[in-house]
Short mmCIF file of C-alpha atoms in Angstrom, two decimals:
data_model
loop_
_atom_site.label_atom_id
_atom_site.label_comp_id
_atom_site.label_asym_id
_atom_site.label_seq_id
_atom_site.Cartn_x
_atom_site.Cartn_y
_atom_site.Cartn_z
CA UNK A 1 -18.28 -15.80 -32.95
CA UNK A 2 -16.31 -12.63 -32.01
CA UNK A 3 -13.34 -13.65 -29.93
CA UNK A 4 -14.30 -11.91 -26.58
CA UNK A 5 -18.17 -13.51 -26.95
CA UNK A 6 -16.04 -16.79 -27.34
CA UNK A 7 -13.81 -16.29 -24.59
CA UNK A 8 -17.59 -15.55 -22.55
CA UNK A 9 -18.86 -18.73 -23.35
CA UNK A 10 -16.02 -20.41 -22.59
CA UNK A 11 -16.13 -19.45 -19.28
CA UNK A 12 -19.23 -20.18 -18.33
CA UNK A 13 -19.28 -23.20 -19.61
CA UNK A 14 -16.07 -23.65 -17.24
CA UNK A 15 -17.91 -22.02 -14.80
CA UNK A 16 -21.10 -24.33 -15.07
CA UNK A 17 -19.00 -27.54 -15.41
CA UNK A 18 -17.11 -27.09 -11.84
CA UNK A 19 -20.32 -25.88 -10.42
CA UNK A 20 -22.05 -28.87 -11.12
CA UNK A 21 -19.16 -31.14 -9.77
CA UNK A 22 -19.52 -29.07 -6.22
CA UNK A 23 -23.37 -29.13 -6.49
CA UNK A 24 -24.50 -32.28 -7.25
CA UNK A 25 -22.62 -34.11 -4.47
CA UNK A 26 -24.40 -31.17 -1.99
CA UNK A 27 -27.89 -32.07 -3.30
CA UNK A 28 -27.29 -35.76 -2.52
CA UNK A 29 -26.51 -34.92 0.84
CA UNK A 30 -29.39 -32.95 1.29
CA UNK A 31 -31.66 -34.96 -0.04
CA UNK A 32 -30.32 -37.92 2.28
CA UNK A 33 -30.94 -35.62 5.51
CA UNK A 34 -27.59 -33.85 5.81
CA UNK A 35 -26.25 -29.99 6.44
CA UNK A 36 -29.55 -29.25 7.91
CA UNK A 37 -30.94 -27.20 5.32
CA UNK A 38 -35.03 -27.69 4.99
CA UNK A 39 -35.52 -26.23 1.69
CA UNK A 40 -33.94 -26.69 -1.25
CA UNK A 41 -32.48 -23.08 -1.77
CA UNK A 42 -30.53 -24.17 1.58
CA UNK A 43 -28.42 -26.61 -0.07
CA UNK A 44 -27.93 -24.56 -3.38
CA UNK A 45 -26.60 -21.84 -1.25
CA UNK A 46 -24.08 -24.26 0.74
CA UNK A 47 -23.37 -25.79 -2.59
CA UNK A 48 -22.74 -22.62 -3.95
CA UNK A 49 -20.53 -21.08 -1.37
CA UNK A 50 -18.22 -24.61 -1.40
CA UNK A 51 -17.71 -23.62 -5.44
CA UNK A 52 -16.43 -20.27 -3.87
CA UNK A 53 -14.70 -21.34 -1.32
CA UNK A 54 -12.46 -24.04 -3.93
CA UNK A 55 -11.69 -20.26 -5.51
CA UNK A 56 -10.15 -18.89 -2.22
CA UNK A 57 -13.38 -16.63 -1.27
CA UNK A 58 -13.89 -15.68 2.39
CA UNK A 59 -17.02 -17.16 3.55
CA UNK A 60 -18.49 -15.41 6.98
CA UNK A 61 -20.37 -17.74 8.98
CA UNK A 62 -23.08 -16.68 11.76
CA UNK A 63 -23.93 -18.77 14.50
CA UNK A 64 -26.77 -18.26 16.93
CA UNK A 65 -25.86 -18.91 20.19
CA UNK A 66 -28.40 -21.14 21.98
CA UNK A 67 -26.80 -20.29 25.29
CA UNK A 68 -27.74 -16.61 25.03
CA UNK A 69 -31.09 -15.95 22.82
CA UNK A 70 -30.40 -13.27 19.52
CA UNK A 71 -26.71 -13.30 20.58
CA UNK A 72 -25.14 -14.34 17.06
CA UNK A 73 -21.42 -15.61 16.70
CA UNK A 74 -20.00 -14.69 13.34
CA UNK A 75 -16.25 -15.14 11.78
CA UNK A 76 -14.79 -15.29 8.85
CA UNK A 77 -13.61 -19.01 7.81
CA UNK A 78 -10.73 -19.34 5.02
CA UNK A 79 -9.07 -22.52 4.78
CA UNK A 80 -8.79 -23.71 1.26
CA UNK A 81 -9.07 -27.14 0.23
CA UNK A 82 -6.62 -26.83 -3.16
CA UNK A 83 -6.56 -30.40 -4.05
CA UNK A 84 -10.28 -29.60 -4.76
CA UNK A 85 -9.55 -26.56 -6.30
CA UNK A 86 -7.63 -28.16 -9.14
CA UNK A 87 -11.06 -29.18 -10.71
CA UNK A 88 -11.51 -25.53 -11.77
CA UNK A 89 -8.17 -24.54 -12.39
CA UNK A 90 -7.97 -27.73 -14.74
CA UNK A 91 -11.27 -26.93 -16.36
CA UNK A 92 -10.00 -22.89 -16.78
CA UNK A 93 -6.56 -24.57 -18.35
CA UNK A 94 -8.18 -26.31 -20.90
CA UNK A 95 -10.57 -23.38 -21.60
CA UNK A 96 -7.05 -21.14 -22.09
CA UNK A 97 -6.44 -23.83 -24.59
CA UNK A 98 -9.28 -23.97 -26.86
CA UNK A 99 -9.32 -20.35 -26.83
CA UNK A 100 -5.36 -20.08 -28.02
CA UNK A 101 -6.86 -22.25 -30.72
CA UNK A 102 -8.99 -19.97 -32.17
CA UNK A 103 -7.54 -16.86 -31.81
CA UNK A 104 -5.28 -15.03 -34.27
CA UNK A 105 -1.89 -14.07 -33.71
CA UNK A 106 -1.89 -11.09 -31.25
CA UNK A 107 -5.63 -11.34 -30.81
CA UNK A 108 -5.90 -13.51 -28.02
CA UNK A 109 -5.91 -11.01 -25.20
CA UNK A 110 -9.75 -10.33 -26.96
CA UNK A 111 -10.90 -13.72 -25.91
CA UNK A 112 -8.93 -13.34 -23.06
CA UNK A 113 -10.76 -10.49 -21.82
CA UNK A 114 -14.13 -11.55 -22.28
CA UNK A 115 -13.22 -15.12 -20.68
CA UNK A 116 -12.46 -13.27 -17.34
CA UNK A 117 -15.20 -10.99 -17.27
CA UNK A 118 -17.85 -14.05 -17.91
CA UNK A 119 -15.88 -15.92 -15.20
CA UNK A 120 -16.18 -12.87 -12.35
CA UNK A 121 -20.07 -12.05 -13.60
CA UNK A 122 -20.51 -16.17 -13.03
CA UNK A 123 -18.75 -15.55 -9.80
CA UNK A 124 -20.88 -12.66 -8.62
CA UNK A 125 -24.08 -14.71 -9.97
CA UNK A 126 -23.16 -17.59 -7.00
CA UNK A 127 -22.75 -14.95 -4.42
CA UNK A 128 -26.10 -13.60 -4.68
CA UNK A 129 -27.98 -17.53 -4.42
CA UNK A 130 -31.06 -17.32 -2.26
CA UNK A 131 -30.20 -18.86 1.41
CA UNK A 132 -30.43 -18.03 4.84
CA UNK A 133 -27.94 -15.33 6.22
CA UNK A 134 -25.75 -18.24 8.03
CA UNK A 135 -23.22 -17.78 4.89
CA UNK A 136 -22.52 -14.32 3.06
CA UNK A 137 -19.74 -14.00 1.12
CA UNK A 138 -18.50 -10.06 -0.36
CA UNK A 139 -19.82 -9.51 -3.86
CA UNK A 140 -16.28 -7.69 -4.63
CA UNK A 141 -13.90 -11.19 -3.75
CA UNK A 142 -16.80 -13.44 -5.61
CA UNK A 143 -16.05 -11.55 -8.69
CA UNK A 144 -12.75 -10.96 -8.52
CA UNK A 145 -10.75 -14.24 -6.92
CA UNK A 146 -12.50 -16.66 -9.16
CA UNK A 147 -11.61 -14.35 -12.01
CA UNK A 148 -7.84 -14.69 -10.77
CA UNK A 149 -7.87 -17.82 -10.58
CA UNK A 150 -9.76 -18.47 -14.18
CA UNK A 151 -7.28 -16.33 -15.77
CA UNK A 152 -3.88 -18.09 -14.35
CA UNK A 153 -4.47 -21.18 -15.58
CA UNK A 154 -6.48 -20.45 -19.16
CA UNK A 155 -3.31 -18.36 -19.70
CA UNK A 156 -1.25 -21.67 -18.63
CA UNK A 157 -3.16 -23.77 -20.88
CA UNK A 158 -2.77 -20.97 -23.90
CA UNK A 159 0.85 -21.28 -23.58
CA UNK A 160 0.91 -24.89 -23.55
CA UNK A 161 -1.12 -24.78 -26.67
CA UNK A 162 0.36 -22.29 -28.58
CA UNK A 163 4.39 -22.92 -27.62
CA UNK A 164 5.09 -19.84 -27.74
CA UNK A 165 4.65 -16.52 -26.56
CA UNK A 166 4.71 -15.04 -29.83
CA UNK A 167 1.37 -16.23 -30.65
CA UNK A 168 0.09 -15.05 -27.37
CA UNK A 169 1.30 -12.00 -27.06
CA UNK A 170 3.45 -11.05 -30.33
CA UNK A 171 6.94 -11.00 -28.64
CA UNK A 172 9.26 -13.83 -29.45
CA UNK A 173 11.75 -14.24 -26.33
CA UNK A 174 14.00 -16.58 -27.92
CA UNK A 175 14.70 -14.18 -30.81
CA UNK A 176 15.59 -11.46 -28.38
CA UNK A 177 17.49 -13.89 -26.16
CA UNK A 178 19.66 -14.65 -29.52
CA UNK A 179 20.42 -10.89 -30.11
CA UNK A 180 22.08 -10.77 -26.73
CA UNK A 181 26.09 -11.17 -26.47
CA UNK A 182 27.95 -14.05 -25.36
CA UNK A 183 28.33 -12.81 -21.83
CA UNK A 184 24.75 -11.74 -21.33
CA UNK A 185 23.80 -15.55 -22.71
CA UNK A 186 25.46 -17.14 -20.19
CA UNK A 187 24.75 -14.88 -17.59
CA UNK A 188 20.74 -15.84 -18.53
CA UNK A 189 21.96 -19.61 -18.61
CA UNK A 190 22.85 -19.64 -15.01
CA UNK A 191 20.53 -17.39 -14.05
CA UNK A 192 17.72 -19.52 -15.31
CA UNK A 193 19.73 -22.76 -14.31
CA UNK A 194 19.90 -21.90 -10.48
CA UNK A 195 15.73 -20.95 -10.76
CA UNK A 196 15.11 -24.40 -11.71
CA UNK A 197 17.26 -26.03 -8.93
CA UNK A 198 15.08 -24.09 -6.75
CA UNK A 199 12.02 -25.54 -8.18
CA UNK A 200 13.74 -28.95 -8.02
CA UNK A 201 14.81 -28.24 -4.14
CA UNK A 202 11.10 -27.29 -3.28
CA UNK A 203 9.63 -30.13 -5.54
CA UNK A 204 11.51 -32.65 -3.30
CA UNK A 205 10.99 -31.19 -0.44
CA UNK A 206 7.16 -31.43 -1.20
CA UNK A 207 7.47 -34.68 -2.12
CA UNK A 208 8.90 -36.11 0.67
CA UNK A 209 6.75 -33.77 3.11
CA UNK A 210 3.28 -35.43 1.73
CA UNK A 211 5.25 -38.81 1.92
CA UNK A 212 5.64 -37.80 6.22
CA UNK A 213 1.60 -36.47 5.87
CA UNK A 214 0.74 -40.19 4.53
CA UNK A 215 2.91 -41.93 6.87
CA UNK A 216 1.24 -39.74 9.99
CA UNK A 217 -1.93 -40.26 8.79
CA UNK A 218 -1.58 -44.11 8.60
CA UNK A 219 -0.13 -44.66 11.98
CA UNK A 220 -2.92 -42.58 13.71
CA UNK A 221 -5.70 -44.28 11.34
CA UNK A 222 -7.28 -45.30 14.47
CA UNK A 223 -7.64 -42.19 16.01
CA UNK A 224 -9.20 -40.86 12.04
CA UNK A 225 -11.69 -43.45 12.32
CA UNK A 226 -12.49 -42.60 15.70
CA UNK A 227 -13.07 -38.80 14.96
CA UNK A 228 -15.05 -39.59 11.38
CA UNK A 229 -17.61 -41.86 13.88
CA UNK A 230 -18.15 -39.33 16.55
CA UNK A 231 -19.52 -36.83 13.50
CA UNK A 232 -21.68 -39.49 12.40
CA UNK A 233 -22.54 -37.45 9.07
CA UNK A 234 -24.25 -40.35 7.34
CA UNK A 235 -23.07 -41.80 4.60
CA UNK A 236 -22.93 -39.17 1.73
CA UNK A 237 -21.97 -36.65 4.55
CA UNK A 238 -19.17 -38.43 5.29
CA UNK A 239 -17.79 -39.07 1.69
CA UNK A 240 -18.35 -35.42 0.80
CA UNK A 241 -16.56 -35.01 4.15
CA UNK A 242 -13.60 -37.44 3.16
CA UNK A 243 -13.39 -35.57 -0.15
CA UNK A 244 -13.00 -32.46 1.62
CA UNK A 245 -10.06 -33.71 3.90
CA UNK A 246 -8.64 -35.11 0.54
CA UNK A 247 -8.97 -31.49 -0.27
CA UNK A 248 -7.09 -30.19 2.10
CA UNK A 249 -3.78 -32.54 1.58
CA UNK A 250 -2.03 -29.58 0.28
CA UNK A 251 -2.46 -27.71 3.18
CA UNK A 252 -0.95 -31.08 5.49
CA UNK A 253 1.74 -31.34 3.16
CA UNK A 254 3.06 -26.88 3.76
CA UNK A 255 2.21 -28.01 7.45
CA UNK A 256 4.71 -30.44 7.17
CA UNK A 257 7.12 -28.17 5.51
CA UNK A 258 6.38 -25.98 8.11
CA UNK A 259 6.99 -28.56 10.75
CA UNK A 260 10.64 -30.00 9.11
CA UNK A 261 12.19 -26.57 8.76
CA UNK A 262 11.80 -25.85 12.53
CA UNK A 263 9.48 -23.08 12.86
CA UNK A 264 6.54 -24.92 12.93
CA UNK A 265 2.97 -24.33 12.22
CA UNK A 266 -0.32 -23.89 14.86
CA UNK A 267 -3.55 -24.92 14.78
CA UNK A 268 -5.16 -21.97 17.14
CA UNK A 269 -3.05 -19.66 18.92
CA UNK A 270 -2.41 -21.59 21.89
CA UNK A 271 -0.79 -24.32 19.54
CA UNK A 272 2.50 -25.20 18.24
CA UNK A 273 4.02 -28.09 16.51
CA UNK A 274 7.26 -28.13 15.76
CA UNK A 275 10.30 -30.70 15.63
CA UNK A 276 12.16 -28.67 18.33
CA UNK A 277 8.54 -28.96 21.01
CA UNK A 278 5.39 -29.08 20.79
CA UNK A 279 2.25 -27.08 22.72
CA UNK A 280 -0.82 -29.38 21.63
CA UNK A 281 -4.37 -27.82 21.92
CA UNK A 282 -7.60 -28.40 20.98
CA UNK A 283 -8.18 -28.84 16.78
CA UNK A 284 -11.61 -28.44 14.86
CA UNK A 285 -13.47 -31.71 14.43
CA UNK A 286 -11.88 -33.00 11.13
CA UNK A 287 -10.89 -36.07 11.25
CA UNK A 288 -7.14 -35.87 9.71
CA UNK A 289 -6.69 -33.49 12.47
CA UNK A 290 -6.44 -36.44 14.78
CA UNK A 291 -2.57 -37.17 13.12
CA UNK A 292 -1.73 -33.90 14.25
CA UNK A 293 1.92 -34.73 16.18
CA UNK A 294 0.53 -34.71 20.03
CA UNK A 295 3.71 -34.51 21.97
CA UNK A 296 7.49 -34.04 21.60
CA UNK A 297 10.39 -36.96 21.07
CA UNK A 298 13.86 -35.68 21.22
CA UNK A 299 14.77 -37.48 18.27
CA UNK A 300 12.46 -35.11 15.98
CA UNK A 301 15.01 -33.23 15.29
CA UNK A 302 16.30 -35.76 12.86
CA UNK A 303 13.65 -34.56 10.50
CA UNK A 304 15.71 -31.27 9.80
CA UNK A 305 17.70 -33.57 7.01
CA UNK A 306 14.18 -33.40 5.18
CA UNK A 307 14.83 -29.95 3.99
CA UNK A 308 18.68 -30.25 4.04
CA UNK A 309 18.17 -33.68 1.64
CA UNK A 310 16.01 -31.32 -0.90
CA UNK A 311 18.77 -29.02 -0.95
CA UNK A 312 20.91 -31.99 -2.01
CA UNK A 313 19.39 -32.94 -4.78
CA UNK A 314 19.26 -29.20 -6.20
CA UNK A 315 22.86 -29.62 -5.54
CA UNK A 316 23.34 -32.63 -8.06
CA UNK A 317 20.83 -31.49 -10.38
CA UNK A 318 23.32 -28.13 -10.80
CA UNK A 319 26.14 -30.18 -11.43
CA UNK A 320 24.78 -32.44 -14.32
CA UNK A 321 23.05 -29.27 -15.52
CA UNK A 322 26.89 -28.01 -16.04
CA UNK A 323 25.87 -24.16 -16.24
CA UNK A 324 28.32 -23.04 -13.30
CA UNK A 325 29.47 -20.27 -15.69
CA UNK A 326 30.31 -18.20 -12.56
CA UNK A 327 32.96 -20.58 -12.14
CA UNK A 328 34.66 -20.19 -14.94
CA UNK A 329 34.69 -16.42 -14.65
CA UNK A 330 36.64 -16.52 -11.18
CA UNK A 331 38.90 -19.50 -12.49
CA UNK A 332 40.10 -17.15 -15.48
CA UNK A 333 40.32 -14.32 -12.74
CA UNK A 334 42.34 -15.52 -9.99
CA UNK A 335 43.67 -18.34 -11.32
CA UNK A 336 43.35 -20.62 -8.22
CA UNK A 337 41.00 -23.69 -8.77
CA UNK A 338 40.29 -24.04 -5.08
CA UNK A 339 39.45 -20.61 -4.67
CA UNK A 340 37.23 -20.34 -7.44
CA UNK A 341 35.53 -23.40 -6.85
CA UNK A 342 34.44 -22.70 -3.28
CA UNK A 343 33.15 -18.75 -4.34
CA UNK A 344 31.16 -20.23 -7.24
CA UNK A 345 29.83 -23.18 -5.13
CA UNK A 346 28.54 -20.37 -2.45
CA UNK A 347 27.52 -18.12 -4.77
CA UNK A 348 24.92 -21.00 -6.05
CA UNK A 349 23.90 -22.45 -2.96
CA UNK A 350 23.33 -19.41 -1.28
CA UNK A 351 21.10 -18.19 -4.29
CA UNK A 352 18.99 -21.24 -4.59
CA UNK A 353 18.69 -21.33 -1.28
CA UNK A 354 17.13 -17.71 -1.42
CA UNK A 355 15.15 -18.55 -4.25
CA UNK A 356 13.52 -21.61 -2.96
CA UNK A 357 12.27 -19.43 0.29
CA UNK A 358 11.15 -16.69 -2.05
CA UNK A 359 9.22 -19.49 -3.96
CA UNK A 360 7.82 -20.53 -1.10
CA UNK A 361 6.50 -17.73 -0.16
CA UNK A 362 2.79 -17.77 -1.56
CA UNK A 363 2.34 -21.09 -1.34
CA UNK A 364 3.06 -21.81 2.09
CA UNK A 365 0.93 -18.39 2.39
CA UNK A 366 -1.78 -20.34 0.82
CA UNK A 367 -1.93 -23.15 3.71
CA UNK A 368 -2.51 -20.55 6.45
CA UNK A 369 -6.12 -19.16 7.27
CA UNK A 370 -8.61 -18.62 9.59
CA UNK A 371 -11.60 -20.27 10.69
CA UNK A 372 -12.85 -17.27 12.32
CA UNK A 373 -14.04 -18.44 16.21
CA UNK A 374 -12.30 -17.88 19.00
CA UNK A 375 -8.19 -18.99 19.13
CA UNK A 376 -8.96 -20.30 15.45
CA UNK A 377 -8.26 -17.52 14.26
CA UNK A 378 -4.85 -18.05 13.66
CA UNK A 379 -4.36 -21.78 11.39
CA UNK A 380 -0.87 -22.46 9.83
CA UNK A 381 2.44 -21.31 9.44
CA UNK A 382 4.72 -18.46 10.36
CA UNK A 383 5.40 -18.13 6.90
CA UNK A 384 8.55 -15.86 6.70
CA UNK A 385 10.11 -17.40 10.03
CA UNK A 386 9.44 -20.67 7.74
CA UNK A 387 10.59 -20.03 4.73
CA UNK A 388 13.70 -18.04 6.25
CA UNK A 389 14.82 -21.60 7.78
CA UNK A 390 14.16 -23.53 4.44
CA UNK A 391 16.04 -21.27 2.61
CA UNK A 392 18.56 -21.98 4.56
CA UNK A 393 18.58 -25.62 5.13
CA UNK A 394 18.43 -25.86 1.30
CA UNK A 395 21.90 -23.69 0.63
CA UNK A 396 23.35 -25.96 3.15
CA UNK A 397 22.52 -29.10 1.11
CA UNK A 398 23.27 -27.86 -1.90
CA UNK A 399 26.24 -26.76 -1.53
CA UNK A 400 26.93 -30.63 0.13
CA UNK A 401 25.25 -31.94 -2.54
CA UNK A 402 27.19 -30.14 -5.56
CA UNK A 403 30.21 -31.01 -3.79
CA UNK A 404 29.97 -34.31 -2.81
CA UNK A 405 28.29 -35.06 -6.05
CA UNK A 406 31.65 -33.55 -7.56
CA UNK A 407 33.93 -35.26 -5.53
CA UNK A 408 32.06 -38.39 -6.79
CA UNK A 409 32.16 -38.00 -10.11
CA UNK A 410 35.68 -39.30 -10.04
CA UNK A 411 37.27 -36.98 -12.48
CA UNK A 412 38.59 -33.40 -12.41
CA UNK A 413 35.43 -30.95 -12.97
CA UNK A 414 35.98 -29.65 -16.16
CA UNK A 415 34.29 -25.74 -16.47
CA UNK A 416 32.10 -25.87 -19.24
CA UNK A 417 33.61 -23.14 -21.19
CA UNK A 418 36.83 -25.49 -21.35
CA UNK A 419 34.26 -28.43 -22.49
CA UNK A 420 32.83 -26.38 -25.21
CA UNK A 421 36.55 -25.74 -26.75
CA UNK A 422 38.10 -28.98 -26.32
CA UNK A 423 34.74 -30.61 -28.01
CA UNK A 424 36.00 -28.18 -30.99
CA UNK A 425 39.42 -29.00 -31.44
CA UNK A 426 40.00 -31.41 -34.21
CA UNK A 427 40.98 -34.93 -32.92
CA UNK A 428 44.03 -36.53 -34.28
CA UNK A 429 43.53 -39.57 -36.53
CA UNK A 430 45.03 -42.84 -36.03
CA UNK A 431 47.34 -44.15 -37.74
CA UNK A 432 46.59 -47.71 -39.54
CA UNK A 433 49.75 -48.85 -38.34
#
């Protein structure tokens, strides 16, 4: 096949394949009584706007009133469940693989192409499902979000499969990386060494956020348990319902990040949560809303080291990475060890601690949305306020962390300019004698 009719068919079957996984769960649930819907194109249309909702489309929702006859509530609901979105996004990535496979060298941006357009036209084919007009989604985000989303990660999974961008895209990075000098090498090195600390700062910090989500959630079981009954959505309601909440651990775990830097996060407008107060309100009926943090302790506060611990280990991951190059410049300039070391330590905390709130920019971003009625308007976090603080409870503990972690080591730190020359002097040999 021509590589863009390829890259078509791969999508759709992409497309089809996470379909099915959203759609056959909805037409058990119908079929057992649930959502509501008495015909069948009902339930394809709710099945069909959860596939679009796992790619990030806005989905407006009308309500009739029954208080107030032909009065119609509508609002627009966006609150992604990306734990469920991964099904697509792994189906796209191995998509991106198979077609990095079969393309030439240079040609892959062919399959490429046609692989995104199949994806949006698949998109734009879900959006126009028969239904009642309770659910409308716009044509234009049904095309192009899934699209977006399609072509991240099947240009992901290329690059995993080919190793290179060379294949991908004909330039070879690490050729032009070797023309560079010296200087601009190392300058790249620590450049691309205080990135990754970033990564590691926010990876921890993650980690030991959905560690706090699982904890919550376990000491308020009861009150779960409690919520899940009062639904009373059957039983395939609630396990498509559980699988939703599952869903939408990703978006506990930024609250949490939320909630550990200090700004906090809300869950309406009249809401806060936060570890310096909290302003409690009323939540939607989801169940793992009921371990939402209902009032205030004054030791909360404690949970600030969650953050500042993150920035610790980015701290001692810098130092074993041994790419402190800055160091080494101001050591040969002003000749003071003490001086140098305490520039160069700032100069990296600072900057990963900048860099982790710049990386955590979109997705915390991605936690916040709307469910469209009344104060729910407003779900999530004060992003920048948030990711202002984490930046910089993170260049706090690194800059603890890379200097405890030195003072540790029990040796002088040796720059690794001066490690690179000693390894090349010859060693004397020992005498027999």
């Amino acid at each position: 096949l021509p590589l863009w009719l390829q890259g078509v068919v791969e999508a759709l079957v992409t497309a089809l394949l996470s379909l099915l996984a959203v759609m056959i769960p909805t037409l058990v649930v119908w079929a057992t009584g649930g959502f509501q819907r008495p015909t069948i194109e009902g339930a394809l249309q709710v099945g069909g706007t959860l596939w679009l909702a796992l790619h990030a489309v806005p989905v407006t929702v009308a309500t009739v009133l029954p208080t107030a006859e032909g009065h119609v509530l509508s609002g627009t609901a966006w609150l992604v469940p990306w734990g469920l979105t991964m099904i697509p996004l792994l189906l796209s990535w191995r998509a991106g693989r198979r077609l990095a496979r079969a393309s030439y060298r240079d040609q892959a941006w062919q399959a490429f192409a046609g692989a995104v357009v199949g994806y949006a036209l698949a998109g734009l084919t879900v959006a126009f499902l028969p239904g009642t007009p309770e659910l409308r989604v716009s044509p234009w985000a049904a095309a192009l979000l899934p699209a977006l989303l399609f072509g991240i990660a099947a240009l992901a999974g290329a690059r995993r499969e080919a190793g290179t961008w060379a294949h991908l895209i004909g330039l070879d990075l690490t050729e032009r990386i070797a023309r560079r000098s010296q200087y601009e090498r190392w300058a790249g090195s620590y450049a691309w060494s205080v990135v990754r600390a970033a990564v590691v700062a926010l990876l921890v910090l993650a980690a030991l956020s959905a560690l706090l989500v699982a904890v919550r959630l376990a000491v308020e079981w009861p009150a779960v348990v409690t919520l899940a009954q009062a639904i009373d959505a059957g039983p395939f309601g609630g396990l498509l319902l559980a699988v939703l909440q599952i869903g939408w651990l990703p978006t506990l775990t930024g609250w949490a990040i939320a909630w550990t830097a200090g700004p906090g996060f809300s869950v309406g407008s009249d809401s806060l949560y936060s570890v310096f107060g909290a302003t409690p309100a009323a939540a939607p009926a989801l169940p793992a809303l009921g371990a939402l943090p209902a009032a205030w302790a004054p030791w909360h506060p404690l949970f600030l080291a969650v953050p500042i611990a993150a920035g610790v280990a980015a701290g001692v991951w810098l130092l074993r990475e041994g790419e402190n190059h800055l160091d080494d410049w101001l050591d040969a300039r002003t000749g003071h060890r003490a001086v140098s070391l305490a520039l160069s330590t700032l100069a990296l905390a600072v900057l990963t601690g900048l860099l982790a709130g710049l990386l955590l920019l979109v997705p915390l971003a991605l936690t916040s949305g709307t469910l469209g009625v009344g104060t729910l308007t407003d779900i999530g976090a004060n992003v920048w306020a948030v990711c202002a603080a984490v930046a910089g409870w993170v260049a706090l503990g690194c800059a603890a962390g890379y200097l405890v972690a030195l003072a540790l080591a029990g040796r002088r730190f040796i720059p690794p300019a001066e490690a690179a020359v000693a390894a090349e002097r010859p060693r004397p040999r020992r005498s027999r004698d």
